[in-house]
Coordinates of C-alpha atoms in Angstrom, one line a residue:
Chain A
X1 CA -5.8 -9.7 65.6
X2 CA -9.6 -9.8 66.3
X3 CA -11.9 -7.1 64.9
X4 CA -14.2 -5.7 67.5
X5 CA -16.6 -2.7 68.0
X6 CA -15.9 -0.3 70.8
X7 CA -18.9 -1.8 72.6
X8 CA -17.4 -5.2 72.5
X9 CA -13.9 -3.9 73.3
X10 CA -15.4 -2.4 76.5
X11 CA -16.8 -5.8 77.4
X12 CA -13.6 -7.5 76.7
X13 CA -11.8 -5.2 78.8
X14 CA -14.2 -5.6 81.8
X15 CA -14.1 -9.4 81.5
X16 CA -10.3 -9.5 81.5
X17 CA -10.0 -7.3 84.4
X18 CA -12.7 -9.1 86.4
X19 CA -10.9 -12.3 85.6
X20 CA -7.6 -10.7 86.8
X21 CA -8.8 -9.0 90.0
X22 CA -11.7 -10.3 92.2
X23 CA -12.3 -6.9 93.5
X24 CA -13.5 -5.5 90.2
X25 CA -17.5 -5.6 89.9
X26 CA -19.7 -3.6 87.7
X27 CA -23.2 -2.2 88.3
X28 CA -25.7 0.2 86.8
X29 CA -29.1 0.4 85.2
X30 CA -29.5 -2.5 82.9
X31 CA -26.0 -3.8 83.4
X32 CA -26.9 -7.3 84.2
X33 CA -29.8 -7.3 81.7
X34 CA -27.6 -6.2 78.8
X35 CA -24.3 -7.7 79.5
X36 CA -25.3 -11.4 79.4
X37 CA -21.8 -12.8 79.0
X38 CA -20.5 -11.0 82.0
X39 CA -23.3 -12.1 84.2
X40 CA -23.0 -15.5 83.0
X41 CA -19.3 -15.6 83.8
X42 CA -19.1 -13.7 87.0
X43 CA -22.4 -14.1 88.5
X44 CA -25.0 -11.8 90.2
X45 CA -22.8 -10.6 93.0
X46 CA -20.3 -9.0 90.6
X47 CA -22.6 -7.9 87.8
X48 CA -25.6 -6.0 89.2
X49 CA -28.5 -4.2 88.1
X50 CA -29.5 -1.1 90.0
X51 CA -32.4 1.3 90.2
X52 CA -32.6 4.1 87.8
X53 CA -30.9 6.4 90.3
X54 CA -27.5 7.7 89.2
X55 CA -26.9 9.5 92.6
X56 CA -26.9 6.2 94.7
X57 CA -25.2 4.3 91.8
X58 CA -22.3 6.6 92.0
X59 CA -22.3 7.0 95.8
X60 CA -22.4 3.4 96.2
X61 CA -19.6 3.0 93.9
X62 CA -17.5 5.7 95.5
X63 CA -18.1 4.2 99.0
X64 CA -17.2 0.7 97.8
X65 CA -14.0 2.2 95.9
X66 CA -13.0 3.9 99.3
X67 CA -13.2 0.6 101.1
X68 CA -11.4 -1.8 98.9
X69 CA -13.4 -2.6 95.7
X70 CA -12.7 -1.6 92.1
X71 CA -16.2 -0.7 90.7
X72 CA -17.1 0.0 87.1
X73 CA -20.4 1.8 86.8
X74 CA -22.5 2.5 83.7
X75 CA -24.3 5.7 84.0
X76 CA -25.5 5.4 80.4
X77 CA -25.7 9.0 79.0
X78 CA -23.4 11.9 80.0
X79 CA -26.2 14.3 80.9
X80 CA -27.2 11.8 83.6
X81 CA -23.8 12.6 85.3
X82 CA -25.5 15.7 86.7
X83 CA -27.3 13.4 89.2
X84 CA -24.1 11.9 90.1
X85 CA -22.1 15.1 90.1
X86 CA -21.9 15.2 93.9
X87 CA -20.8 11.7 94.6
X88 CA -18.2 11.9 91.8
X89 CA -17.0 15.6 92.3
X90 CA -17.4 16.2 96.1
X91 CA -16.7 12.6 97.4
X92 CA -14.5 10.6 94.8
X93 CA -12.7 13.8 93.8
X94 CA -12.1 15.3 97.2
X95 CA -12.3 12.8 100.1
X96 CA -8.8 11.6 99.4
X97 CA -7.3 15.0 99.7
X98 CA -9.6 16.1 102.6
X99 CA -8.8 12.9 104.7
X100 CA -5.1 13.6 104.4
X101 CA -4.7 10.6 102.0
X102 CA -6.4 8.0 104.0
X103 CA -8.5 6.8 101.2
X104 CA -8.3 6.2 97.5
X105 CA -11.1 5.8 95.0
X106 CA -10.3 3.3 92.2
X107 CA -13.6 3.6 90.3
X108 CA -14.5 3.8 86.6
X109 CA -17.6 5.6 85.4
X110 CA -18.8 4.9 81.9
X111 CA -20.9 7.5 80.0
X112 CA -21.9 7.8 76.3
X113 CA -21.8 11.1 74.8
X114 CA -21.8 12.9 71.4
X115 CA -24.1 13.0 68.5
X116 CA -25.2 10.2 66.3
X117 CA -28.3 8.9 67.5
X118 CA -30.6 12.1 67.5
X119 CA -31.4 11.8 71.2
X120 CA -31.2 15.4 71.9
X121 CA -29.5 17.4 74.6
X122 CA -30.6 15.5 77.6
X123 CA -28.9 12.5 76.4
X124 CA -26.2 14.1 74.3
X125 CA -24.0 16.6 76.1
X126 CA -20.3 16.7 75.8
X127 CA -19.6 17.6 79.3
X128 CA -16.2 16.2 79.8
X129 CA -14.5 19.6 80.4
X130 CA -16.6 19.8 83.7
X131 CA -14.6 16.9 85.2
X132 CA -11.3 18.0 83.9
X133 CA -12.0 21.1 85.9
X134 CA -12.8 19.1 89.0
X135 CA -9.6 18.0 91.2
X136 CA -8.9 14.5 91.9
X137 CA -10.7 13.0 88.7
X138 CA -9.1 11.5 85.6
X139 CA -10.8 11.8 82.2
X140 CA -10.6 9.5 79.2
X141 CA -12.2 9.6 75.8
X142 CA -10.9 7.1 73.3
X143 CA -11.1 7.1 69.5
X144 CA -10.3 3.7 68.3
X145 CA -11.6 0.2 69.3
X146 CA -8.1 -0.7 70.5
X147 CA -7.9 2.3 72.7
X148 CA -11.3 1.7 74.2
X149 CA -10.0 -1.6 75.4
X150 CA -6.5 -0.6 76.4
X151 CA -7.5 2.6 78.1
X152 CA -10.4 1.0 80.0
X153 CA -8.1 -1.8 81.4
X154 CA -5.6 0.9 82.5
X155 CA -8.5 2.9 84.0
X156 CA -9.7 0.0 86.1
X157 CA -6.4 -0.6 87.4
X158 CA -5.8 3.1 88.3
X159 CA -6.1 3.9 91.8
X160 CA -8.1 7.2 91.1
X161 CA -11.7 7.9 89.9
X162 CA -11.7 7.8 86.0
X163 CA -14.5 9.3 83.9
X164 CA -14.5 7.2 80.7
X165 CA -16.5 9.0 77.9
X166 CA -17.6 6.9 75.0
X167 CA -18.5 8.7 71.8
X168 CA -21.8 7.5 70.5
X169 CA -20.7 8.1 66.9
X170 CA -17.9 5.4 67.3
X171 CA -19.6 2.6 69.2
X172 CA -20.6 0.4 66.4
X173 CA -17.4 1.0 64.1
X174 CA -15.4 -2.0 64.2
X175 CA -11.6 -2.1 64.4
X176 CA -8.5 -4.1 65.2
X177 CA -8.1 -4.9 68.9
X178 CA -5.2 -6.6 70.3
X179 CA -6.0 -9.7 72.4
X180 CA -5.3 -10.0 75.9
X181 CA -2.9 -7.7 77.9
X182 CA -3.3 -4.7 75.7
X183 CA -2.8 -1.6 78.1
X184 CA -2.7 2.0 77.0
X185 CA -1.3 4.2 79.6
X186 CA -3.4 7.3 80.8
X187 CA -1.9 10.6 80.1
X188 CA -0.2 9.6 76.7
X189 CA -1.5 11.0 73.5
X190 CA -1.1 9.2 70.2
X191 CA 0.3 10.9 67.2
X192 CA -2.0 9.4 64.5
X193 CA -0.1 11.0 61.6
X194 CA 3.2 12.8 61.4
X195 CA 3.5 16.1 59.5
X196 CA 5.6 19.4 59.8
X197 CA 3.1 22.2 58.8
X198 CA 0.2 22.2 61.1
X199 CA -0.8 20.4 64.2
X200 CA -4.4 19.0 64.4
X201 CA -5.5 18.1 67.9
X202 CA -8.7 16.3 68.8
X203 CA -10.2 13.5 70.9
X204 CA -13.1 11.0 70.3
X205 CA -14.7 10.8 66.8
X206 CA -13.2 14.3 65.9
X207 CA -9.9 12.5 65.6
X208 CA -11.2 10.7 62.5
X209 CA -12.3 14.1 61.0
X210 CA -8.7 15.4 61.7
X211 CA -7.4 12.4 60.1
X212 CA -9.5 12.9 57.0
X213 CA -8.7 16.5 56.7
X214 CA -5.0 15.6 56.9
X215 CA -5.5 13.3 54.0
X216 CA -7.2 16.1 52.0
X217 CA -4.5 18.5 52.9
X218 CA -1.6 16.0 51.9
X219 CA -3.1 16.1 48.5
X220 CA -2.5 20.0 48.5
X221 CA 1.0 19.6 49.7
X222 CA 0.2 20.5 53.3
X223 CA 1.7 18.0 55.9
X224 CA -0.6 18.0 59.0
X225 CA 0.3 16.2 62.2
X226 CA -2.8 14.5 63.9
X227 CA -2.7 14.2 67.7
X228 CA -5.3 12.0 69.5
X229 CA -5.4 13.3 73.2
X230 CA -6.9 9.9 74.4
X231 CA -6.8 11.2 78.1
X232 CA -8.1 14.7 78.8
X233 CA -6.7 14.6 82.3
X234 CA -3.7 14.1 82.9
X235 CA -3.0 15.9 79.8
X236 CA -0.1 15.1 77.6
X237 CA 1.3 18.5 77.5
X238 CA 4.7 17.4 76.1
X239 CA 3.4 15.8 72.9
X240 CA 1.1 18.9 72.4
X241 CA 3.8 21.4 73.0
X242 CA 6.5 19.4 71.1
X243 CA 4.4 19.3 67.8
X244 CA 3.4 22.9 67.8
X245 CA 7.1 23.8 68.4
X246 CA 7.7 21.8 65.2
X247 CA 4.9 23.0 63.1
X248 CA 4.1 26.5 64.4
X249 CA 0.4 26.1 63.6
X250 CA -2.4 24.7 65.6
X251 CA -6.0 23.7 65.0
X252 CA -7.9 22.2 68.1
X253 CA -11.2 20.5 67.3
X254 CA -13.9 19.0 69.6
X255 CA -17.7 18.5 69.6
X256 CA -18.0 20.0 73.0
X257 CA -19.0 23.6 73.3
X258 CA -15.9 25.8 72.6
X259 CA -16.5 28.1 75.5
X260 CA -14.2 27.0 78.3
X261 CA -13.8 23.4 76.6
X262 CA -10.7 21.5 76.6
X263 CA -9.6 23.3 73.5
X264 CA -9.3 26.5 75.4
X265 CA -7.0 24.9 77.9
X266 CA -4.9 23.6 75.0
X267 CA -4.8 27.0 73.4
X268 CA -3.7 28.5 76.6
X269 CA -1.1 26.0 77.2
X270 CA 0.3 26.5 73.7
X271 CA 0.3 30.3 74.1
X272 CA 2.2 30.0 77.4
X273 CA 4.6 27.4 76.4
X274 CA 5.2 27.7 72.6
X275 CA 4.3 31.3 71.9
X276 CA 7.6 32.0 70.1
X277 CA 7.1 29.1 67.7
X278 CA 3.6 30.2 66.6
X279 CA 3.5 31.4 63.0
X280 CA -0.2 32.0 63.0
X281 CA -3.1 32.4 65.5
X282 CA -4.5 29.4 67.1
X283 CA -7.9 28.1 66.0
X284 CA -10.4 26.5 68.1
X285 CA -13.2 24.5 66.3
X286 CA -16.1 23.3 68.5
X287 CA -19.7 23.1 69.2
X288 CA -21.9 26.4 69.8
X289 CA -23.0 27.5 73.3
X290 CA -26.4 25.7 72.7
X291 CA -27.9 22.6 73.7
X292 CA -27.6 19.7 71.0
X293 CA -30.7 19.3 69.0
X294 CA -32.3 16.1 67.9
X295 CA -32.7 17.3 64.4
X296 CA -29.9 15.4 62.4
X297 CA -28.3 18.1 60.5
X298 CA -28.3 20.4 63.6
X299 CA -27.0 17.7 65.8
X300 CA -24.2 16.8 63.2
X301 CA -23.1 20.5 63.0
X302 CA -22.0 20.5 66.5
X303 CA -18.9 18.4 65.7
X304 CA -16.2 20.0 63.5
X305 CA -16.2 18.6 60.0
X306 CA -13.3 17.4 58.1
X307 CA -13.9 20.1 55.7
X308 CA -13.9 22.8 58.4
X309 CA -10.7 21.5 59.9
X310 CA -8.9 21.5 56.5
X311 CA -10.2 24.9 55.8
X312 CA -8.9 26.2 59.1
X313 CA -5.6 24.6 58.4
X314 CA -5.4 26.2 54.8
X315 CA -6.1 29.7 56.5
X316 CA -3.4 29.2 58.9
X317 CA -0.9 28.3 56.0
X318 CA -1.7 31.7 54.4
X319 CA -1.6 33.6 57.6
Chain B
X1 CA -26.9 -8.5 122.9
X2 CA -29.9 -6.6 124.2
X3 CA -28.5 -6.2 127.8
X4 CA -28.7 -2.7 129.1
X5 CA -25.8 -0.9 130.4
X6 CA -24.2 -2.6 133.2
X7 CA -23.4 -1.3 136.7
X8 CA -19.9 -0.3 135.8
X9 CA -20.6 0.9 132.2
X10 CA -22.7 4.0 133.1
X11 CA -19.8 5.9 134.8
X12 CA -17.7 5.4 131.8
X13 CA -20.3 6.5 129.5
X14 CA -20.8 9.6 131.6
X15 CA -17.2 10.4 131.5
X16 CA -17.2 10.2 127.8
X17 CA -20.1 12.5 127.6
X18 CA -18.2 14.9 130.0
X19 CA -15.1 14.8 127.8
X20 CA -17.1 15.4 124.6
X21 CA -18.9 18.5 126.3
X22 CA -15.6 19.8 127.4
X23 CA -14.1 19.5 124.1
X24 CA -17.0 21.3 122.4
X25 CA -17.2 24.0 125.0
X26 CA -13.5 24.7 124.6
X27 CA -14.1 25.2 120.9
X28 CA -16.9 27.6 121.4
X29 CA -14.8 29.7 123.9
X30 CA -11.6 29.5 121.8
X31 CA -13.6 30.3 118.5
X32 CA -15.4 33.2 120.2
X33 CA -11.9 34.4 121.1
X34 CA -10.8 34.0 117.5
X35 CA -8.3 31.1 118.3
X36 CA -10.1 28.4 116.6
X37 CA -12.4 28.3 113.7
X38 CA -16.0 27.7 114.2
X39 CA -17.6 24.3 114.1
X40 CA -20.9 22.4 114.2
X41 CA -21.0 21.3 117.8
X42 CA -22.5 18.2 119.1
X43 CA -23.6 19.7 122.4
X44 CA -26.9 18.3 123.5
X45 CA -26.5 15.3 121.5
X46 CA -23.7 13.5 123.5
X47 CA -26.0 10.6 124.8
X48 CA -27.2 9.8 121.4
X49 CA -23.6 9.5 120.0
X50 CA -22.1 7.7 123.0
X51 CA -24.8 5.2 123.4
X52 CA -24.6 4.1 119.8
X53 CA -20.9 4.1 119.5
X54 CA -20.4 2.0 122.6
X55 CA -22.8 -0.5 121.2
X56 CA -20.5 -1.3 118.4
X57 CA -17.6 -3.8 118.0
X58 CA -14.2 -2.9 116.8
X59 CA -14.7 -4.4 113.3
X60 CA -17.8 -2.2 112.7
X61 CA -17.3 0.8 110.4
X62 CA -18.8 4.3 111.1
X63 CA -19.8 7.0 108.5
X64 CA -20.4 10.4 110.1
X65 CA -20.8 14.1 109.0
X66 CA -20.0 17.6 109.8
X67 CA -21.3 17.0 113.4
X68 CA -18.7 14.4 114.2
X69 CA -16.9 15.2 117.3
X70 CA -19.1 13.1 119.7
X71 CA -18.9 10.1 117.3
X72 CA -15.2 10.5 117.0
X73 CA -14.4 11.0 120.7
X74 CA -16.6 8.0 121.7
X75 CA -14.8 6.0 119.4
X76 CA -11.6 6.8 121.1
X77 CA -10.1 9.6 119.0
X78 CA -7.5 11.8 120.7
X79 CA -9.0 15.2 121.4
X80 CA -5.5 16.7 120.7
X81 CA -5.3 15.4 117.3
X82 CA -8.9 16.4 116.6
X83 CA -8.4 20.0 117.8
X84 CA -5.2 20.1 115.7
X85 CA -7.4 19.2 112.7
X86 CA -10.0 21.7 113.4
X87 CA -7.2 24.3 113.6
X88 CA -5.8 23.1 110.2
X89 CA -2.5 22.0 111.9
X90 CA -0.3 19.1 110.5
X91 CA -0.8 16.9 113.7
X92 CA -4.4 16.6 112.8
X93 CA -6.1 13.2 111.9
X94 CA -6.2 14.5 108.2
X95 CA -3.0 16.6 108.3
X96 CA -4.9 19.8 108.6
X97 CA -6.7 19.4 105.3
X98 CA -10.2 18.5 106.7
X99 CA -10.7 21.1 109.4
X100 CA -13.8 20.1 111.5
X101 CA -16.2 19.2 108.6
X102 CA -14.9 15.9 107.2
X103 CA -12.7 14.3 109.7
X104 CA -12.1 10.7 109.0
X105 CA -9.9 8.3 111.3
X106 CA -9.5 5.1 109.3
X107 CA -7.4 3.5 112.0
X108 CA -10.7 3.8 114.2
X109 CA -13.1 2.6 111.5
X110 CA -14.5 6.2 111.1
X111 CA -14.4 6.4 107.3
X112 CA -15.5 8.6 104.4
X113 CA -16.7 11.5 106.6
X114 CA -18.4 14.0 104.4
X115 CA -20.2 17.3 105.1
X116 CA -22.4 17.3 102.0
X117 CA -25.8 16.6 103.8
X118 CA -26.8 13.1 102.6
X119 CA -23.4 12.1 101.3
X120 CA -22.9 9.9 104.2
X121 CA -26.0 8.0 103.2
X122 CA -25.0 7.6 99.6
X123 CA -21.6 6.2 100.5
X124 CA -22.6 3.9 103.2
X125 CA -24.3 1.3 100.7
X126 CA -20.8 1.1 99.0
X127 CA -19.0 0.7 102.3
X128 CA -21.4 -2.0 103.2
X129 CA -21.1 -3.7 99.7
X130 CA -17.3 -3.7 100.1
X131 CA -17.6 -5.3 103.7
X132 CA -19.7 -8.2 102.4
X133 CA -17.9 -8.8 99.0
X134 CA -14.4 -8.7 100.7
X135 CA -15.8 -11.0 103.4
X136 CA -14.9 -8.6 106.3
X137 CA -16.7 -8.9 109.6
X138 CA -18.6 -5.8 110.9
X139 CA -21.6 -3.9 110.0
X140 CA -21.7 -0.3 108.7
X141 CA -23.2 2.4 110.9
X142 CA -24.3 5.6 109.3
X143 CA -25.1 8.8 111.3
X144 CA -27.2 11.5 109.8
X145 CA -29.6 13.9 110.7
X146 CA -33.2 14.8 110.1
X147 CA -31.9 17.3 107.5
X148 CA -30.2 14.7 105.6
X149 CA -33.4 12.5 105.7
X150 CA -35.0 15.1 103.6
X151 CA -32.4 14.6 100.9
X152 CA -33.0 12.2 98.0
X153 CA -29.9 10.3 99.0
X154 CA -31.6 9.2 102.1
X155 CA -34.4 7.6 100.1
X156 CA -32.2 6.1 97.4
X157 CA -29.8 4.7 100.1
X158 CA -32.6 2.9 102.1
X159 CA -34.1 1.6 98.9
X160 CA -31.0 0.2 97.7
X161 CA -29.7 -1.2 101.1
X162 CA -33.1 -3.0 101.4
X163 CA -33.0 -4.5 97.9
X164 CA -29.4 -5.6 98.2
X165 CA -29.6 -6.8 101.7
X166 CA -26.8 -4.6 103.1
X167 CA -25.8 -4.9 106.8
X168 CA -26.3 -1.1 107.6
X169 CA -27.3 0.5 110.9
X170 CA -28.8 3.8 110.0
X171 CA -28.8 6.1 112.9
X172 CA -30.8 9.2 112.4
X173 CA -30.0 11.9 115.0
X174 CA -33.2 13.7 114.9
X175 CA -32.0 16.9 116.6
X176 CA -35.0 19.0 115.5
X177 CA -33.0 21.6 113.5
X178 CA -31.9 21.5 109.9
X179 CA -29.4 24.2 109.8
X180 CA -31.6 27.3 110.3
X181 CA -34.7 25.7 109.7
X182 CA -36.9 23.8 112.4
X183 CA -37.8 20.3 111.4
X184 CA -41.7 21.1 111.6
X185 CA -41.3 23.2 108.5
X186 CA -39.7 20.6 106.3
X187 CA -41.3 17.3 107.4
X188 CA -45.0 16.3 107.8
X189 CA -44.1 13.7 110.6
X190 CA -42.0 14.1 113.7
X191 CA -40.2 10.8 113.2
X192 CA -37.8 9.7 110.5
X193 CA -38.3 6.3 111.6
X194 CA -41.7 6.3 109.9
X195 CA -39.9 6.7 106.6
X196 CA -38.2 3.4 106.9
X197 CA -41.3 1.5 106.7
X198 CA -42.0 1.6 103.1
X199 CA -38.5 0.5 102.4
X200 CA -39.3 -2.7 104.4
X201 CA -36.5 -1.7 106.8
X202 CA -37.4 -2.2 110.6
X203 CA -37.0 1.0 112.6
X204 CA -37.3 2.2 116.2
X205 CA -37.1 5.6 117.9
X206 CA -35.5 6.1 121.3
X207 CA -35.0 8.9 123.6
X208 CA -31.6 10.1 122.4
X209 CA -31.1 12.1 125.7
X210 CA -31.0 8.9 127.8
X211 CA -27.6 7.3 127.3
X212 CA -28.6 3.9 128.8
X213 CA -31.7 3.8 126.7
X214 CA -29.7 4.6 123.4
X215 CA -27.0 2.0 124.3
X216 CA -29.5 -0.7 124.8
X217 CA -31.5 0.2 121.7
X218 CA -28.3 0.5 119.6
X219 CA -27.2 -3.0 120.9
X220 CA -30.5 -4.6 120.0
X221 CA -30.5 -2.9 116.5
X222 CA -26.8 -3.9 115.8
X223 CA -27.6 -7.3 116.8
X224 CA -30.6 -7.4 114.4
X225 CA -28.4 -6.1 111.6
X226 CA -25.9 -8.8 112.3
X227 CA -28.3 -11.6 112.5
X228 CA -30.5 -10.6 109.5
X229 CA -27.6 -9.1 107.3
X230 CA -30.2 -6.4 106.5
X231 CA -30.6 -2.6 107.3
X232 CA -32.2 -1.2 110.5
X233 CA -33.1 2.4 111.2
X234 CA -32.6 3.7 114.7
X235 CA -33.8 7.2 115.5
X236 CA -32.2 8.9 118.4
X237 CA -34.7 11.8 119.2
X238 CA -32.6 14.5 120.8
X239 CA -31.7 18.2 120.5
X240 CA -29.1 20.4 119.0
X241 CA -28.6 22.7 122.1
X242 CA -26.3 25.1 120.2
X243 CA -26.7 26.8 116.9
X244 CA -25.8 25.3 113.5
X245 CA -22.4 26.6 113.3
X246 CA -20.4 28.6 115.8
X247 CA -20.8 31.5 116.5
X248 CA -24.6 31.4 116.4
X249 CA -26.8 33.4 118.6
X250 CA -29.8 31.2 118.0
X251 CA -32.0 34.2 117.8
X252 CA -34.2 32.1 115.5
X253 CA -35.0 29.6 118.2
X254 CA -38.0 29.8 120.5
X255 CA -36.6 30.3 124.2
X256 CA -39.3 28.1 125.5
X257 CA -38.2 25.2 123.2
X258 CA -34.6 25.7 124.4
X259 CA -35.5 25.8 128.0
X260 CA -37.6 22.6 127.8
X261 CA -34.9 20.7 126.2
X262 CA -32.2 22.2 128.6
X263 CA -34.3 20.6 131.4
X264 CA -33.6 17.3 129.6
X265 CA -29.9 17.7 129.2
X266 CA -28.4 14.3 128.6
X267 CA -25.3 14.8 130.8
X268 CA -27.2 16.4 133.7
X269 CA -29.8 13.5 133.5
X270 CA -27.0 10.9 133.5
X271 CA -25.4 12.6 136.5
X272 CA -28.5 12.8 138.6
X273 CA -29.2 9.0 138.0
X274 CA -25.6 8.1 138.9
X275 CA -25.7 10.3 142.1
X276 CA -29.1 9.1 143.0
X277 CA -28.2 5.4 142.7
X278 CA -25.0 5.9 144.6
X279 CA -22.8 5.0 141.7
X280 CA -21.1 8.4 141.7
X281 CA -20.4 10.7 144.8
X282 CA -20.4 14.6 144.3
X283 CA -16.5 14.5 145.0
X284 CA -15.9 11.9 142.4
X285 CA -18.0 14.0 140.0
X286 CA -16.0 17.0 140.7
X287 CA -12.8 15.0 140.1
X288 CA -14.1 13.8 136.8
X289 CA -14.9 17.3 135.8
X290 CA -11.3 18.4 136.6
X291 CA -9.8 15.4 134.8
X292 CA -11.6 16.0 131.6
X293 CA -10.8 19.8 131.7
X294 CA -7.2 19.0 132.1
X295 CA -7.2 16.6 129.2
X296 CA -8.8 19.3 127.0
X297 CA -6.2 21.8 128.2
X298 CA -3.5 19.4 127.2
X299 CA -5.2 18.7 124.0
X300 CA -5.4 22.4 123.1
X301 CA -1.8 22.9 124.1
X302 CA -0.8 20.0 121.7
X303 CA -2.9 21.4 118.8
X304 CA -1.4 25.0 119.3
X305 CA 2.0 23.6 119.3
X306 CA 1.5 21.8 116.0
X307 CA 2.7 23.6 112.9
X308 CA 0.6 24.3 110.0
X309 CA 1.2 22.2 106.9
X310 CA 4.0 23.2 104.6
X311 CA 2.6 25.0 101.5
X312 CA 4.1 22.0 99.5
X313 CA 1.2 20.0 101.1
X314 CA -1.3 22.1 99.0
X315 CA -1.2 19.7 96.1
X316 CA -0.2 16.3 97.8
X317 CA -2.7 13.4 98.1
X318 CA -5.1 14.9 95.4
X319 CA -4.4 11.7 93.4
X320 CA -3.4 8.2 94.5

């Protein structure tokens, strides 16, 4: 099995899907400049540079998706999605419904997010929950190179608009990626580690912090189950609820602001569907209600650490 | 393709305009009576819509906006299904989920209708890109107002369409009003056509209240888009005779302005020309008026007889 970084896995997924389906094309600011191999193989009609104008990039993609193409667009950094919000939320997310199902919008939007580069809050804003809250959109955020490829291939084939968030902290960390037809279904979480004492739920790079915490906890005789959500919408509620029914304890961790974040939805889901199984209060770990700073220690402190996750799990075991 | 309206075309255009006016006036009357929700009517802009739509071919795609009834009816939409949609009934073109503001009729080539001012402009580039990449015939026609021209999306759309050589006929219906603000307060220039120049897009302004002039200008513009494969901007200079959204007393509008434009009403002007040239008699005109009124009465009865969507429809067609 080849070893790829997530950046390479993304390009591999796009190339495979473009070979498979002539309606797939990709555009964005610097797409043709930076993705040489794709430009060389597929030409300037299907790999395009655009103006630095996220609104028209997204609008063009939505219009093209509504009329038969399958665009992949690169909007670079997640805060730039604000300029594309109308096109993604009001057009891609709503015009299928408002037209009585006359149109569909097979469209993938790539955006980088999270700490790691010290770029500050206008380039680093984990705003994925905004899109989970918007009807008609799907939201994906992988944690492994294999999932970057498998989820992106599935997202390109999906007939709905998909927001594909790429955690900056992971982009250059290589890992094994299956060759060829590796498809990961949307809406299916991965149980990264089995355990019966406490459930740790995360997505993106925080999955690795949970895995590290689980390793530490194992040394203390605490068996943690680690769930990687992979897709934030549709959410794999069955895997979540089943795990908490088994363990009775839940820690949800993500880098995004805790307030109204994905963790809040998961806590509410568990309170509604597995309350009787809970042996301790639910813990949510997440970033503060503050923009992400550029300063390295402040930036890094937004993401829950393995130590904080392990400490939360220990508290729950004593509760 | 630059020919003017032929002898037998003008009466047809006139009848379309009469039908649109009757449809809009029925909505005004029925909404005042609380039977139908309020809408953004196209009263006063019938010639601008009818002239352009009749210049198009069946393979051409149209993007429109919240003020869409004239475009839809000129394209052949059934007033009964339109009224049903406005009333939120299941027989509507969008199964009652759109209401008046975002009615698309894909089978007629009216696609991705949006009420976000400027959204039609940002989607049109993608529609034109798809047409080209999929090798489909037909240009893309995007209707928008002077209000949308003040949105960033207008400038981004024209810039990209020009850079990418997209076959889009931009049609700015400059109706003088942007919701509740007169265009004079928001634009330094009177004509949106001027704004196409820096994007290297040819443009022309036509009297939007003269249906023959609009038809001829739109035919020429569409021919140029087809020949060049590049965008063109046609500005139809016209007037929104009624308010932004019914009901609207238009207390904010200068009565002298309304009177001046009322004297240039596109339907009255067309009728006068037809009568003066003997292509229509007074009795034929009366018969046409009766014909469109009865079509609208049938349409309203059809819409009223259509049931509301079942509540189970609330969550259908969210995802494909």
